[in-house]
GROMACS .gro file of N, CA and C in nm:
model
  345
    1MET      N    1   9.054   9.172  11.101
    1MET     CA    2   9.075   9.067  11.005
    1MET      C    3   9.059   9.084  10.846
    2ARG      N    4   8.952   9.164  10.820
    2ARG     CA    5   8.936   9.224  10.666
    2ARG      C    6   9.072   9.309  10.641
    3SER      N    7   9.129   9.382  10.723
    3SER     CA    8   9.260   9.447  10.655
    3SER      C    9   9.368   9.346  10.652
    4GLU      N   10   9.354   9.253  10.741
    4GLU     CA   11   9.488   9.149  10.731
    4GLU      C   12   9.457   9.079  10.607
    5ARG      N   13   9.353   9.054  10.572
    5ARG     CA   14   9.328   8.976  10.420
    5ARG      C   15   9.345   9.049  10.305
    6ILE      N   16   9.347   9.220  10.312
    6ILE     CA   17   9.328   9.305  10.210
    6ILE      C   18   9.497   9.313  10.185
    7VAL      N   19   9.580   9.321  10.318
    7VAL     CA   20   9.708   9.335  10.301
    7VAL      C   21   9.759   9.221  10.278
    8GLN      N   22   9.746   9.116  10.289
    8GLN     CA   23   9.759   8.985  10.244
    8GLN      C   24   9.760   8.981  10.072
    9ALA      N   25   9.631   8.998  10.027
    9ALA     CA   26   9.612   9.025   9.895
    9ALA      C   27   9.711   9.126   9.800
   10GLN      N   28   9.721   9.252   9.863
   10GLN     CA   29   9.809   9.367   9.810
   10GLN      C   30   9.959   9.316   9.810
   11ASN      N   31  10.011   9.213   9.893
   11ASN     CA   32  10.117   9.171   9.888
   11ASN      C   33  10.162   9.069   9.790
   12GLU      N   34  10.044   9.034   9.774
   12GLU     CA   35  10.088   8.915   9.626
   12GLU      C   36  10.052   8.975   9.510
   13GLU      N   37   9.992   9.096   9.497
   13GLU     CA   38  10.029   9.144   9.371
   13GLU      C   39  10.124   9.216   9.344
   14LYS      N   40  10.208   9.219   9.239
   14LYS     CA   41  10.344   9.245   9.243
   14LYS      C   42  10.360   9.372   9.224
   15TRP      N   43  10.275   9.476   9.172
   15TRP     CA   44  10.315   9.618   9.136
   15TRP      C   45  10.262   9.682   9.256
   16ILE      N   46  10.179   9.652   9.346
   16ILE     CA   47  10.123   9.694   9.478
   16ILE      C   48  10.228   9.660   9.563
   17ALA      N   49  10.299   9.548   9.596
   17ALA     CA   50  10.401   9.530   9.664
   17ALA      C   51  10.497   9.621   9.655
   18ASN      N   52  10.555   9.623   9.532
   18ASN     CA   53  10.650   9.708   9.502
   18ASN      C   54  10.660   9.863   9.545
   19LEU      N   55  10.513   9.894   9.530
   19LEU     CA   56  10.481  10.033   9.540
   19LEU      C   57  10.503  10.084   9.708
   20LYS      N   58  10.450   9.989   9.766
   20LYS     CA   59  10.431   9.969   9.920
   20LYS      C   60  10.590   9.975   9.953
   21ALA      N   61  10.665   9.876   9.908
   21ALA     CA   62  10.815   9.918   9.918
   21ALA      C   63  10.876  10.004   9.905
   22TYR      N   64  10.859  10.081   9.772
   22TYR     CA   65  10.884  10.211   9.739
   22TYR      C   66  10.851  10.323   9.831
   23LEU      N   67  10.727  10.317   9.872
   23LEU     CA   68  10.670  10.452   9.957
   23LEU      C   69  10.729  10.408  10.111
   24GLN      N   70  10.788  10.290  10.143
   24GLN     CA   71  10.844  10.270  10.275
   24GLN      C   72  10.985  10.298  10.290
   25GLY      N   73  11.055  10.323  10.170
   25GLY     CA   74  11.167  10.345  10.170
   25GLY      C   75  11.274  10.221  10.129
   26ASN      N   76  11.213  10.113  10.127
   26ASN     CA   77  11.271   9.993  10.093
   26ASN      C   78  11.325   9.988   9.937
   27LEU      N   79  11.415  10.092   9.913
   27LEU     CA   80  11.451  10.089   9.788
   27LEU      C   81  11.538   9.933   9.745
   28ALA      N   82  11.623   9.907   9.825
   28ALA     CA   83  11.714   9.793   9.825
   28ALA      C   84  11.601   9.651   9.748
   29ASP      N   85  11.497   9.662   9.787
   29ASP     CA   86  11.391   9.536   9.757
   29ASP      C   87  11.365   9.563   9.584
   30LEU      N   88  11.390   9.666   9.538
   30LEU     CA   89  11.316   9.711   9.378
   30LEU      C   90  11.455   9.689   9.300
   31THR      N   91  11.419   9.662   9.177
   31THR     CA   92  11.505   9.679   9.076
   31THR      C   93  11.510   9.869   9.023
   32VAL      N   94  11.578   9.882   8.975
   32VAL     CA   95  11.571  10.023   8.901
   32VAL      C   96  11.489  10.058   8.823
   33GLU      N   97  11.456   9.966   8.747
   33GLU     CA   98  11.296   9.995   8.688
   33GLU      C   99  11.199   9.966   8.731
   34GLU      N  100  11.192   9.911   8.824
   34GLU     CA  101  11.061   9.896   8.935
   34GLU      C  102  11.052  10.011   9.022
   35ALA      N  103  11.156  10.071   9.054
   35ALA     CA  104  11.171  10.217   9.138
   35ALA      C  105  11.126  10.336   9.059
   36LYS      N  106  11.180  10.320   8.938
   36LYS     CA  107  11.125  10.419   8.848
   36LYS      C  108  10.973  10.443   8.806
   37THR      N  109  10.924  10.311   8.795
   37THR     CA  110  10.786  10.291   8.764
   37THR      C  111  10.706  10.340   8.901
   38CYS      N  112  10.748  10.309   9.013
   38CYS     CA  113  10.687  10.344   9.127
   38CYS      C  114  10.676  10.523   9.137
   39SER      N  115  10.806  10.574   9.113
   39SER     CA  116  10.824  10.708   9.132
   39SER      C  117  10.728  10.796   9.070
   40LYS      N  118  10.651  10.727   8.961
   40LYS     CA  119  10.564  10.803   8.852
   40LYS      C  120  10.437  10.826   8.922
   41ILE      N  121  10.387  10.715   9.016
   41ILE     CA  122  10.250  10.703   9.070
   41ILE      C  123  10.264  10.755   9.234
   42ALA      N  124  10.376  10.730   9.288
   42ALA     CA  125  10.410  10.726   9.440
   42ALA      C  126  10.321  10.855   9.503
   43ASP      N  127  10.319  10.969   9.440
   43ASP     CA  128  10.247  11.067   9.504
   43ASP      C  129  10.104  11.074   9.484
   44ASP      N  130  10.022  10.967   9.436
   44ASP     CA  131   9.882  10.929   9.455
   44ASP      C  132   9.874  10.822   9.554
   45TYR      N  133   9.961  10.770   9.633
   45TYR     CA  134   9.920  10.661   9.741
   45TYR      C  135  10.013  10.682   9.866
   46GLU      N  136   9.955  10.628   9.947
   46GLU     CA  137  10.030  10.613  10.104
   46GLU      C  138   9.995  10.484  10.151
   47VAL      N  139  10.093  10.465  10.255
   47VAL     CA  140  10.077  10.306  10.324
   47VAL      C  141  10.035  10.355  10.447
   48ASP      N  142   9.938  10.291  10.522
   48ASP     CA  143   9.870  10.358  10.654
   48ASP      C  144   9.971  10.257  10.766
   49ASP      N  145   9.912  10.291  10.888
   49ASP     CA  146   9.986  10.204  10.993
   49ASP      C  147   9.981  10.082  10.992
   50ASP      N  148   9.887  10.027  10.917
   50ASP     CA  149   9.832   9.854  10.923
   50ASP      C  150   9.902   9.821  10.804
   51GLY      N  151   9.990   9.930  10.717
   51GLY     CA  152  10.025   9.831  10.602
   51GLY      C  153   9.932   9.830  10.476
   52LEU      N  154   9.828   9.892  10.469
   52LEU     CA  155   9.723   9.912  10.363
   52LEU      C  156   9.819  10.002  10.293
   53LEU      N  157   9.790   9.980  10.131
   53LEU     CA  158   9.808  10.095  10.022
   53LEU      C  159   9.692  10.147  10.008
   54LEU      N  160   9.682  10.283  10.034
   54LEU     CA  161   9.565  10.369  10.010
   54LEU      C  162   9.565  10.485   9.891
   55PRO      N  163   9.480  10.516   9.822
   55PRO     CA  164   9.482  10.605   9.744
   55PRO      C  165   9.457  10.752   9.838
   56VAL      N  166   9.554  10.843   9.760
   56VAL     CA  167   9.541  10.969   9.830
   56VAL      C  168   9.449  11.064   9.739
   57THR      N  169   9.372  11.139   9.814
   57THR     CA  170   9.236  11.185   9.740
   57THR      C  171   9.316  11.333   9.705
   58GLY      N  172   9.260  11.432   9.620
   58GLY     CA  173   9.308  11.531   9.596
   58GLY      C  174   9.439  11.551   9.511
   59LYS      N  175   9.475  11.658   9.462
   59LYS     CA  176   9.610  11.676   9.373
   59LYS      C  177   9.711  11.698   9.490
   60SER      N  178   9.819  11.617   9.438
   60SER     CA  179   9.931  11.622   9.545
   60SER      C  180  10.013  11.713   9.483
   61THR      N  181  10.098  11.812   9.596
   61THR     CA  182  10.204  11.909   9.536
   61THR      C  183  10.271  11.879   9.644
   62SER      N  184  10.411  11.918   9.623
   62SER     CA  185  10.530  11.904   9.673
   62SER      C  186  10.546  12.004   9.832
   63ASN      N  187  10.447  12.097   9.813
   63ASN     CA  188  10.466  12.197   9.926
   63ASN      C  189  10.317  12.169  10.037
   64VAL      N  190  10.252  12.018   9.992
   64VAL     CA  191  10.152  11.953  10.101
   64VAL      C  192  10.206  11.837  10.130
   65PRO      N  193  10.211  11.817  10.269
   65PRO     CA  194  10.261  11.707  10.321
   65PRO      C  195  10.152  11.614  10.316
   66VAL      N  196  10.196  11.479  10.302
   66VAL     CA  197  10.109  11.366  10.284
   66VAL      C  198   9.980  11.376  10.411
   67SER      N  199  10.036  11.393  10.505
   67SER     CA  200   9.969  11.395  10.654
   67SER      C  201   9.836  11.483  10.628
   68ASP      N  202   9.869  11.626  10.561
   68ASP     CA  203   9.729  11.693  10.511
   68ASP      C  204   9.665  11.671  10.418
   69ARG      N  205   9.682  11.561  10.325
   69ARG     CA  206   9.589  11.521  10.226
   69ARG      C  207   9.496  11.452  10.240
   70GLY      N  208   9.399  11.447  10.167
   70GLY     CA  209   9.281  11.351  10.205
   70GLY      C  210   9.322  11.216  10.193
   71HIS      N  211   9.253  11.126  10.264
   71HIS     CA  212   9.275  10.963  10.231
   71HIS      C  213   9.132  10.926  10.142
   72GLY      N  214   9.177  10.807  10.074
   72GLY     CA  215   9.066  10.750  10.008
   72GLY      C  216   9.009  10.660  10.098
   73SER      N  217   8.889  10.603  10.074
   73SER     CA  218   8.791  10.523  10.174
   73SER      C  219   8.833  10.392  10.146
   74HIS      N  220   8.867  10.344  10.016
   74HIS     CA  221   8.919  10.222  10.008
   74HIS      C  222   9.043  10.193   9.995
   75PRO      N  223   9.103  10.065  10.028
   75PRO     CA  224   9.253  10.056   9.990
   75PRO      C  225   9.254   9.986   9.861
   76VAL      N  226   9.375   9.983   9.816
   76VAL     CA  227   9.399   9.936   9.690
   76VAL      C  228   9.426   9.761   9.726
   77VAL      N  229   9.307   9.700   9.616
   77VAL     CA  230   9.321   9.550   9.611
   77VAL      C  231   9.313   9.508   9.475
   78ALA      N  232   9.360   9.382   9.470
   78ALA     CA  233   9.364   9.320   9.353
   78ALA      C  234   9.213   9.283   9.289
   79GLU      N  235   9.198   9.266   9.157
   79GLU     CA  236   9.051   9.264   9.084
   79GLU      C  237   8.997   9.117   9.158
   80VAL      N  238   9.079   9.023   9.176
   80VAL     CA  239   9.002   8.916   9.241
   80VAL      C  240   8.964   8.935   9.366
   81VAL      N  241   9.036   9.018   9.456
   81VAL     CA  242   8.950   8.998   9.587
   81VAL      C  243   8.833   9.094   9.576
   82GLN      N  244   8.843   9.199   9.477
   82GLN     CA  245   8.721   9.311   9.468
   82GLN      C  246   8.593   9.223   9.385
   83GLY      N  247   8.652   9.154   9.310
   83GLY     CA  248   8.515   9.073   9.275
   83GLY      C  249   8.467   8.915   9.317
   84GLU      N  250   8.533   8.892   9.441
   84GLU     CA  251   8.505   8.777   9.475
   84GLU      C  252   8.347   8.745   9.522
   85HIS      N  253   8.295   8.872   9.583
   85HIS     CA  254   8.168   8.842   9.622
   85HIS      C  255   8.049   8.908   9.534
   86GLY      N  256   8.110   8.959   9.394
   86GLY     CA  257   8.017   9.008   9.329
   86GLY      C  258   7.966   8.907   9.234
   87ALA      N  259   7.831   8.946   9.203
   87ALA     CA  260   7.701   8.816   9.157
   87ALA      C  261   7.778   8.758   9.017
   88ALA      N  262   7.830   8.863   8.947
   88ALA     CA  263   7.882   8.836   8.794
   88ALA      C  264   8.007   8.741   8.776
   89ASP      N  265   8.054   8.752   8.937
   89ASP     CA  266   8.196   8.658   8.919
   89ASP      C  267   8.174   8.498   9.017
   90LEU      N  268   8.055   8.513   9.052
   90LEU     CA  269   8.066   8.360   9.162
   90LEU      C  270   8.061   8.236   9.072
   91GLY      N  271   7.990   8.251   8.968
   91GLY     CA  272   8.003   8.121   8.885
   91GLY      C  273   8.153   8.103   8.823
   92ARG      N  274   8.191   8.222   8.762
   92ARG     CA  275   8.349   8.217   8.708
   92ARG      C  276   8.436   8.169   8.806
   93LEU      N  277   8.450   8.216   8.932
   93LEU     CA  278   8.511   8.147   9.047
   93LEU      C  279   8.509   8.011   9.091
   94GLY      N  280   8.377   7.953   9.023
   94GLY     CA  281   8.344   7.820   9.060
   94GLY      C  282   8.265   7.803   9.223
   95HIS      N  283   8.208   7.890   9.258
   95HIS     CA  284   8.113   7.900   9.363
   95HIS      C  285   7.964   7.834   9.346
   96ARG      N  286   7.915   7.790   9.398
   96ARG     CA  287   7.790   7.706   9.373
   96ARG      C  288   7.696   7.855   9.360
   97VAL      N  289   7.639   7.856   9.241
   97VAL     CA  290   7.536   7.947   9.241
   97VAL      C  291   7.376   7.881   9.205
   98CYS      N  292   7.277   7.976   9.244
   98CYS     CA  293   7.138   7.907   9.205
   98CYS      C  294   7.098   8.030   9.117
   99ASP      N  295   6.981   7.964   9.011
   99ASP     CA  296   6.916   8.070   8.945
   99ASP      C  297   6.805   8.095   9.006
  100ARG      N  298   6.719   8.167   8.936
  100ARG     CA  299   6.597   8.249   9.023
  100ARG      C  300   6.492   8.096   9.044
  101GLU      N  301   6.504   8.009   8.949
  101GLU     CA  302   6.393   7.883   8.991
  101GLU      C  303   6.477   7.795   9.085
  102GLY      N  304   6.597   7.805   9.143
  102GLY     CA  305   6.661   7.719   9.215
  102GLY      C  306   6.748   7.614   9.183
  103GLU      N  307   6.779   7.625   9.028
  103GLU     CA  308   6.842   7.530   8.977
  103GLU      C  309   6.992   7.568   9.002
  104ARG      N  310   7.065   7.452   9.078
  104ARG     CA  311   7.201   7.491   9.099
  104ARG      C  312   7.259   7.491   8.968
  105PHE      N  313   7.360   7.574   8.968
  105PHE     CA  314   7.475   7.571   8.838
  105PHE      C  315   7.582   7.504   8.902
  106SER      N  316   7.667   7.439   8.781
  106SER     CA  317   7.767   7.352   8.810
  106SER      C  318   7.863   7.413   8.897
  107ASP      N  319   7.976   7.355   8.974
  107ASP     CA  320   8.090   7.417   9.012
  107ASP      C  321   8.202   7.455   8.959
  108SER      N  322   8.201   7.394   8.826
  108SER     CA  323   8.299   7.424   8.733
  108SER      C  324   8.294   7.527   8.671
  109PRO      N  325   8.383   7.626   8.684
  109PRO     CA  326   8.394   7.748   8.611
  109PRO      C  327   8.352   7.743   8.471
  110ASP      N  328   8.404   7.650   8.415
  110ASP     CA  329   8.384   7.643   8.268
  110ASP      C  330   8.254   7.605   8.232
  111ASP      N  331   8.166   7.539   8.309
  111ASP     CA  332   8.029   7.476   8.292
  111ASP      C  333   7.933   7.587   8.361
  112SER      N  334   7.960   7.659   8.406
  112SER     CA  335   7.874   7.785   8.478
  112SER      C  336   7.819   7.851   8.372
  113ARG      N  337   7.709   7.920   8.397
  113ARG     CA  338   7.621   7.995   8.291
  113ARG      C  339   7.634   8.145   8.381
  114GLU      N  340   7.585   8.228   8.287
  114GLU     CA  341   7.608   8.376   8.295
  114GLU      C  342   7.464   8.419   8.400
  115LEU      N  343   7.477   8.478   8.500
  115LEU     CA  344   7.380   8.514   8.557
  115LEU      C  345   7.283   8.621   8.515
   0.00000   0.00000   0.00000
């Protein structure tokens, strides 16, 4: 279930969706400029069997197949997903947050106080 949410978030982020399309060989889905941009960073990423974009650890070289490279432990995700459970982001995202005395902060991101 978590990986499905991550795949969904990745597909909503344009540069990640473009890079996944490039790595999967779907060049018809990309403009020439998007393909050029993806080609510059493609060696640093791969798409796993579940459709997650993962960073490849270690220096990539043309004589080392992708299957022999190390895999990053975390998928690439948009900042909003990474920060959705971080304490500093909770008030900004409009979640109800309590301070140490139990005073509830406003639900409005504009009215929330810094934790």
